[in-house]
Structures are given as structure tokens and as C-alpha cells.
Short mmCIF file of C-alpha atoms and ligand atoms in Angstrom, two decimals:
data_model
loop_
_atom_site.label_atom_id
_atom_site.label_comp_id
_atom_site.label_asym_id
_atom_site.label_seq_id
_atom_site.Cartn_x
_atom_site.Cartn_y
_atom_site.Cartn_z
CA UNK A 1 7.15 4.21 -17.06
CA UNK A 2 9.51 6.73 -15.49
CA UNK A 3 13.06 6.19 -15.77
CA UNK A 4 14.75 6.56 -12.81
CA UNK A 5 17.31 8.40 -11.62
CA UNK A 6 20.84 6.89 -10.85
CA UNK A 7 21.31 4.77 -8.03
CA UNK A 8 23.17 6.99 -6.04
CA UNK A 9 20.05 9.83 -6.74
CA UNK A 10 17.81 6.66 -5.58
CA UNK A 11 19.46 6.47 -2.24
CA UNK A 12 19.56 9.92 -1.37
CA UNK A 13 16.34 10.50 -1.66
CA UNK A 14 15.00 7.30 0.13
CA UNK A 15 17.48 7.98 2.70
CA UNK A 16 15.50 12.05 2.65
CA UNK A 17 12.29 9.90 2.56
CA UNK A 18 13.56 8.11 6.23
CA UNK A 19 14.82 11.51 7.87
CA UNK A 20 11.36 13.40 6.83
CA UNK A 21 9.73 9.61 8.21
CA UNK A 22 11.45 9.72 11.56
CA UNK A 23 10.51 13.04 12.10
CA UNK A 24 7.04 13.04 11.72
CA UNK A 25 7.22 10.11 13.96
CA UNK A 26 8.53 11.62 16.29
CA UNK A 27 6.57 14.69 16.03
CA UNK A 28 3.69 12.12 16.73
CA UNK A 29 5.10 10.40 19.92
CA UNK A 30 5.13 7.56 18.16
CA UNK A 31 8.21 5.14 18.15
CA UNK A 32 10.88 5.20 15.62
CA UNK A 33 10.65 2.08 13.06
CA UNK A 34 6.73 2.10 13.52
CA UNK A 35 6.36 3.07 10.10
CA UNK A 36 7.86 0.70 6.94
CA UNK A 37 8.95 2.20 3.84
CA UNK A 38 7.19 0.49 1.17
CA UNK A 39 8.57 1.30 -2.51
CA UNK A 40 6.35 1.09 -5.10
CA UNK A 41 7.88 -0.67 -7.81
CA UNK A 42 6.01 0.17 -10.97
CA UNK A 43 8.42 3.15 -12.38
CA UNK A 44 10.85 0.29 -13.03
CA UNK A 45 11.44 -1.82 -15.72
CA UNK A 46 12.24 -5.19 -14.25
CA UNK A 47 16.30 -5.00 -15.04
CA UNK A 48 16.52 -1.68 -12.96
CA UNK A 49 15.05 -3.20 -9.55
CA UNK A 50 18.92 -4.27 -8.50
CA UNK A 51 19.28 -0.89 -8.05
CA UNK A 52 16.37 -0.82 -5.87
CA UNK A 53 17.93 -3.48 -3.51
CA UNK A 54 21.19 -2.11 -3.91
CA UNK A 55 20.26 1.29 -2.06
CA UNK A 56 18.63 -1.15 0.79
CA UNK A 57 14.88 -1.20 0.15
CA UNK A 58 13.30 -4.43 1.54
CA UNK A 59 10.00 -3.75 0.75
CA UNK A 60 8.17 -3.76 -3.32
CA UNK A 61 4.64 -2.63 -3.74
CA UNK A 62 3.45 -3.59 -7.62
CA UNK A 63 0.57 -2.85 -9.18
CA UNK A 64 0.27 -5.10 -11.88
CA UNK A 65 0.21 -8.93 -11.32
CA UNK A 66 2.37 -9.82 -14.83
CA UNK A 67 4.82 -7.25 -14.08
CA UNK A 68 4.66 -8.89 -10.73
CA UNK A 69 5.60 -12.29 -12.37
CA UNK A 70 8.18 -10.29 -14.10
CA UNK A 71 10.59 -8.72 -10.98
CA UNK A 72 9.97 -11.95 -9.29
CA UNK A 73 11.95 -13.91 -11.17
CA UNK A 74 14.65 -11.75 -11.18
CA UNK A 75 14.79 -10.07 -7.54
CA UNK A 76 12.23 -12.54 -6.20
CA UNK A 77 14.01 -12.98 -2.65
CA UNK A 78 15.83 -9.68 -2.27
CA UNK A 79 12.30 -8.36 -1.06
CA UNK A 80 9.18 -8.45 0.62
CA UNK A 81 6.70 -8.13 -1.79
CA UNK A 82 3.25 -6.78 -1.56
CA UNK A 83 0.67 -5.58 -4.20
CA UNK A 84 -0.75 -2.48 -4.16
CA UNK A 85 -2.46 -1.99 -7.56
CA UNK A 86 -6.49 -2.62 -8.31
CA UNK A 87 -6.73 -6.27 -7.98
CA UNK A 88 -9.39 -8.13 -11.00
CA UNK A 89 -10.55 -11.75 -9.63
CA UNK A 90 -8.77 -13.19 -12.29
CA UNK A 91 -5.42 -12.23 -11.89
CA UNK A 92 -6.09 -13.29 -7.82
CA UNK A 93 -4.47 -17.25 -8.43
CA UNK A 94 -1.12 -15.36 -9.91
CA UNK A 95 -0.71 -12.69 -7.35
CA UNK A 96 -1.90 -14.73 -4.29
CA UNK A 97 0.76 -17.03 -3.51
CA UNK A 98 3.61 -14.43 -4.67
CA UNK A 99 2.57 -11.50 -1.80
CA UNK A 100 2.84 -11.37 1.66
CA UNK A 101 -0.05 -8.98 2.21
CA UNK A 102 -2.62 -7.27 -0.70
CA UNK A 103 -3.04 -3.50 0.11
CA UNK A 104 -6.20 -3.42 -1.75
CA UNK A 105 -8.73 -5.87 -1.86
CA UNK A 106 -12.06 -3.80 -2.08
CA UNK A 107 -15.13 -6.56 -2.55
CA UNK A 108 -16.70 -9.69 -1.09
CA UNK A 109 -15.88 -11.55 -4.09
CA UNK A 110 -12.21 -10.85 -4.25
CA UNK A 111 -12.35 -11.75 -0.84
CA UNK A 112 -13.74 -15.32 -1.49
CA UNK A 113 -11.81 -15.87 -5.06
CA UNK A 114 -8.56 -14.94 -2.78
CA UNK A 115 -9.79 -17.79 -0.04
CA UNK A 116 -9.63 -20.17 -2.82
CA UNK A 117 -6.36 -19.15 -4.45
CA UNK A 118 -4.37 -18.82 -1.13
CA UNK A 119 -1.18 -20.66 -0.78
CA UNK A 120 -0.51 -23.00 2.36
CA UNK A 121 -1.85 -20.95 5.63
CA UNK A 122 -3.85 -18.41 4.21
CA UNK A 123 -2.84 -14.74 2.52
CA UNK A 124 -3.19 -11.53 4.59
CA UNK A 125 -5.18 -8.42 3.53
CA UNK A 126 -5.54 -5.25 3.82
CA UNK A 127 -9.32 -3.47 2.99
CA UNK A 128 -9.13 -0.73 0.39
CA UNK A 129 -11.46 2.49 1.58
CA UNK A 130 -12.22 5.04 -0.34
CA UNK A 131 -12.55 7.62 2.10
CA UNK A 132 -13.16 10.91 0.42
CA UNK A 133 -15.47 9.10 -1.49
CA UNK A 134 -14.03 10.95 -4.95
CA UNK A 135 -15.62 8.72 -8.06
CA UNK A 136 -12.34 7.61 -9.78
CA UNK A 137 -11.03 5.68 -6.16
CA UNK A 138 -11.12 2.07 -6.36
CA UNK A 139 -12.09 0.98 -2.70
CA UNK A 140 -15.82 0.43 -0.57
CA UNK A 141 -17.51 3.39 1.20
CA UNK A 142 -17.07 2.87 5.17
CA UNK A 143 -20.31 1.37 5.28
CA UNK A 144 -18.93 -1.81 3.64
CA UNK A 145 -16.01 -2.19 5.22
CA UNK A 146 -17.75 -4.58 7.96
CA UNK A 147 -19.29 -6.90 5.04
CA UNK A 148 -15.42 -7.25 3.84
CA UNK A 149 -14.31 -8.44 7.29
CA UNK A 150 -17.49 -10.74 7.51
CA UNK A 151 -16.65 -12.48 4.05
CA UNK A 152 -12.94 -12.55 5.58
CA UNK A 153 -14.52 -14.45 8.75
CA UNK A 154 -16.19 -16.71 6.76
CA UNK A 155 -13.03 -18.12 4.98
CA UNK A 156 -11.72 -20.16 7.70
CA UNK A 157 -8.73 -18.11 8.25
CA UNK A 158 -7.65 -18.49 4.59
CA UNK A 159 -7.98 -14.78 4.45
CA UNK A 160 -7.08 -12.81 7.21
CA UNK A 161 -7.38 -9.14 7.56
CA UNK A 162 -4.55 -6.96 8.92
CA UNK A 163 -5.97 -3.67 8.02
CA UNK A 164 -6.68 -1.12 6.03
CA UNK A 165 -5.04 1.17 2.82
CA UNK A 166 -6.52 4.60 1.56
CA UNK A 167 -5.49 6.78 -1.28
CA UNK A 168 -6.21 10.68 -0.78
CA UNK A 169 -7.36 12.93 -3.14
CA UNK A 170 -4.46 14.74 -5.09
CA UNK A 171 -3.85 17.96 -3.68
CA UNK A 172 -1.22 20.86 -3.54
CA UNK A 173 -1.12 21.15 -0.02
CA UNK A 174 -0.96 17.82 2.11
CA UNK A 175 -2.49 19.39 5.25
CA UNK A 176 -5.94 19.28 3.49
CA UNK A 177 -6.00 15.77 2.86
CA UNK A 178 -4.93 15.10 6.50
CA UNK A 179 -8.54 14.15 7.23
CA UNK A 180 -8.33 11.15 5.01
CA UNK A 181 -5.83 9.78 6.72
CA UNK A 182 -8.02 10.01 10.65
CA UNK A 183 -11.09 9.20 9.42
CA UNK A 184 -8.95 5.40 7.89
CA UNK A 185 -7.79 5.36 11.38
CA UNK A 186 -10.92 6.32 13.48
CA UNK A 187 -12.59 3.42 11.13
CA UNK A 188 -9.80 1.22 12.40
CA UNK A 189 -9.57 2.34 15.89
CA UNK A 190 -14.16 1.65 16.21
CA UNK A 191 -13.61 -1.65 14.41
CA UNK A 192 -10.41 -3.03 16.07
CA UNK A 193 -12.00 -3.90 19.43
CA UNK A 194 -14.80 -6.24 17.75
CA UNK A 195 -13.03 -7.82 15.44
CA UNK A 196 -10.43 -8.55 17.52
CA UNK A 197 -11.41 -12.06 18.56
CA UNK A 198 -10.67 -12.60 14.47
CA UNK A 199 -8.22 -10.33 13.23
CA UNK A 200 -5.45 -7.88 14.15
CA UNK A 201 -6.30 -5.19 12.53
CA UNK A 202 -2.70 -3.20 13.48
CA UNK A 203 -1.85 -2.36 9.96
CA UNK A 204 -2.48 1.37 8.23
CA UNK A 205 -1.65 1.43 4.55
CA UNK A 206 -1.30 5.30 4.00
CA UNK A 207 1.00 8.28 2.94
CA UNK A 208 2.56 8.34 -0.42
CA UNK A 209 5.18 10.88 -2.07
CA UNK A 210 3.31 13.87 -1.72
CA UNK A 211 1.38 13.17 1.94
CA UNK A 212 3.66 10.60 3.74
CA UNK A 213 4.66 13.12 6.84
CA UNK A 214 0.86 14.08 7.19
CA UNK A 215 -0.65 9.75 6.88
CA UNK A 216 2.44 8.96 9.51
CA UNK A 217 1.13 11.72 11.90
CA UNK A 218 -2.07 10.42 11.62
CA UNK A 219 -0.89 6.85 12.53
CA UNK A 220 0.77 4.98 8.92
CA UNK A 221 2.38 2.23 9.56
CA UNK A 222 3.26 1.22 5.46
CA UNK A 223 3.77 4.40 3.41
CA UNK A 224 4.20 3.84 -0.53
CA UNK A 225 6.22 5.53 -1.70
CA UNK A 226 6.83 5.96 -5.43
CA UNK A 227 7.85 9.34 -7.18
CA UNK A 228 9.46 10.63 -4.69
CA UNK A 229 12.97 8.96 -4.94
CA UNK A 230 12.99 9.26 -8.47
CA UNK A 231 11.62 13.31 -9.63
CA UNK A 232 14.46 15.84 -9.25
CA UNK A 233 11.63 18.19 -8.42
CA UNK A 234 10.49 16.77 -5.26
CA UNK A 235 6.74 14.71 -5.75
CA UNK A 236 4.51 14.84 -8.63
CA UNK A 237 1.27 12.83 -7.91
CA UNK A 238 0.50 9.94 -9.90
CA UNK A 239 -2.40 7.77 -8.91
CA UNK A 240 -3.49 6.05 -11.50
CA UNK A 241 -1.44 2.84 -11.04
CA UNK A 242 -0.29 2.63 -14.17
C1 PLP B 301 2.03 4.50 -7.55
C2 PLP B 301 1.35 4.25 -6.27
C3 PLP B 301 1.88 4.76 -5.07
C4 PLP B 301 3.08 5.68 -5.05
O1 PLP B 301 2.63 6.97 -5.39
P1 PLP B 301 3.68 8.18 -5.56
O2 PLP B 301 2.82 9.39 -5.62
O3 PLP B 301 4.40 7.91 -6.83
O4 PLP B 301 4.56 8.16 -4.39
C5 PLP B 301 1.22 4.44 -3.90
N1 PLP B 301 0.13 3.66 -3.88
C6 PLP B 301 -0.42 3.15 -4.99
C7 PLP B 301 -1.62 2.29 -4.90
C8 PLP B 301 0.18 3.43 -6.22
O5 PLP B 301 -0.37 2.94 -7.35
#
């Protein structure tokens, strides 16, 4: 865990992260607010997320479902929470009915333990891809990804898709991982039409400190964003979601 910086460091550099957000958008032609900020909320200790809603962040990604537990009881409704972080089966009854929407669900059998541990009108999803299809990614090859939204089907509506989330590789330069983030949305864009009797599949879970501007060009519309507003260095990648 990373200490963070003081609050007032916090808010300067999520207020750089919304500047560098509406510009790319814009860049883009796409509208301003079509992308959410989504904070990832693992480099804080529980007692240090006031600060997060202090500097006006609405939306927590965790990775961990007890740390989860944790911030919940003592922020629980100053945010919108999602997870983000490799989900086991077992830890799917505490997680489900504390999220609005899982970023990373990544197997049939998450899918169906999730259908049974959904709160009151289902829990929405997002499918995990791995994309560059680099070993240490959590997430199912694009030939899966039709299999997840099948087992989703199949649930009744208890699960519902809304999309997907990719990580990219970790790279120096973000314009080299700018593929990830089209070939996520080409997947989307060839899958959206069929499945649209079922799902809306509107949602692209992608960008994070180091490759935000380039996944919001390519169509974002969550980036998570973690080191970024707390390094005094500008972004060091972390992946590992611990
Ligand atoms: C930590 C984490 C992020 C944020 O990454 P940064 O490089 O710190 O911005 C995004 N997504 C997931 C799944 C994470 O675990």
C-alpha cells in the first residue's frame, strides 16, 4: 500500500486527470462526460478514503472483496462502488450485493455462482478480455467471450452484461498499446448488434494511469485510475492488484 499524497495533491491531480480526459474526448469527437473517472481504491487504507470523497470522486474501484467490506462501512454511501480486482467464486456472495457493476468476471462459473449470489434484480457485469493475450492477464481469449454472454443469458436476467474491461500490457510509450484498446472495442462493436435483444453492451472498461488518453480515444467509457493522483512523478504502472 502506497501512501498517498495530501488531499490537496489528491485533487490536483484528479482534477489534471479530468483536463487530460476532456481533451482526449474531444480530440475523439466524442461528447464531454462520456467517459467516468473511476478511482481505484486499493492504495488506501480504509481511514484515508474521506479524503477521496472530499476532493469529489464518486466512483471506487477495489480489488479485494475484505478490503471491500472494510471502506464500506466507513464511506459506504459517499460512492459508487465497483470491483475491479480478480474475482475467486468464493468471495462472489460478499462482493455481489455490495457493487453496482464487476469489471472483471472472466469464466462461466463465476458467471453462474454470481446468478446465485445476486441481490434483488440481478448484478451487472462487465467481461474481462485479455486481449494481448500476455500469460500473467486474468481474463478469456476473444474466442470465449460469446460462451460468457451465453452463461449470462441463461441466468434469467440475474446477471446482465454491460460490457467489457481490458488491461494492456505495461509499456513506456502508451501509443503501442493503443491496439488493445480497438481490438476491446471492435469485439464490442461485432457483438453489440446480436446480443442486443439481451444486453446493452454500452460499457468499455479501459485506460488506467499510464494509457487513459489513448483507451478514451479509442472509445473508454470507465477509466481506472489509480497511481496517477497519488506519484509525484507522474504514473508508475502497477498491475498486479495488489
Ligand atoms: C490498480 C488497478 C488499476 C489502476 O492502475 P494504475 O496504474 O495505478 O492507475 C486499474 N485497474 C485494475 C484492475 C487495477 O488493479
Amino acid at each position: 500500500m502506497t501512501t498517498p499524497v495530501t488531499e490537496a495533491g489528491i485533487r490536483e491531480r484528479l482534477d489534471r486527470v479530468r483536463e487530460n480526459l476532456a481533451g482526449a474526448l474531444e480530440r475523439s469527437g466524442r461528447g464531454a462526460g462520456e467517459t467516468r473517472v473511476l478511482v481505484a481504491s486499493k492504495y488506501y487504507a480504509p481511514e484515508q478514503i474521506g479524503a477521496l470523497a472530499a476532493v469529489g470522486a464518486d466512483l471506487l474501484g477495489e480489488n479485494r472483496a475484505e478490503d471491500l467490506v472494510q471502506k464500506q462501512e466507513m464511506f459506504g454511501d459517499a460512492f459508487e462502488w465497483h470491483f475491479i480486482g480478480h474475482l475467486q467464486r468464493r468471495k462472489a456472495k460478499i462482493v455481489a450485493p455490495r457493487v453496482r457493476l464487476i469489471h472483471s468476471v472472466d469464466s462461466v462459473r463465476l458467471v453462474e455462482e454470481l446468478a446465485g449470489r445476486a441481490p434483488e434484480g440481478g448484478i451487472e457485469v462487465l467481461f474481462q478480455v485479455n486481449v494481448s493475450g500476455e500469460e500473467s492477464k486474468y481474463g478469456v481469449g476473444e474466442d470465449e467471450v460469446e460462451r460468457l454472454l451465453e452463461a449470462a443469458a441463461g441466468t434469467g436476467g440475474r446477471v446482465r452484461a454491460r460490457g467489457f474491461m481490458t488491461l494492456a500490457p505495461l509499456v513506456e510509450d502508451p501509443e503501442r498499446v493503443r491496439y488493445v484498446f480497438a481490438k476491446l472495442r471492435t469485439i464490442r462493436d461485432r457483438l453489440r448488434g446480436s446480443w442486443s435483444p439481451h444486453f446493452d453492451l454500452s460499457e468499455l472498461s479501459m485506460g488506467m494511469s499510464s494509457d487513459y488518453e489513448v483507451a478514451v480515444e479509442e472509445g473508454a467509457t470507465v477509466v481506472r485510475i489509480g497511481r496517477m493522483l497519488i506519484e509525484e512523478d507522474g504514473p508508475v504502472r502497477r498491475q498486479d492488484g495488489s
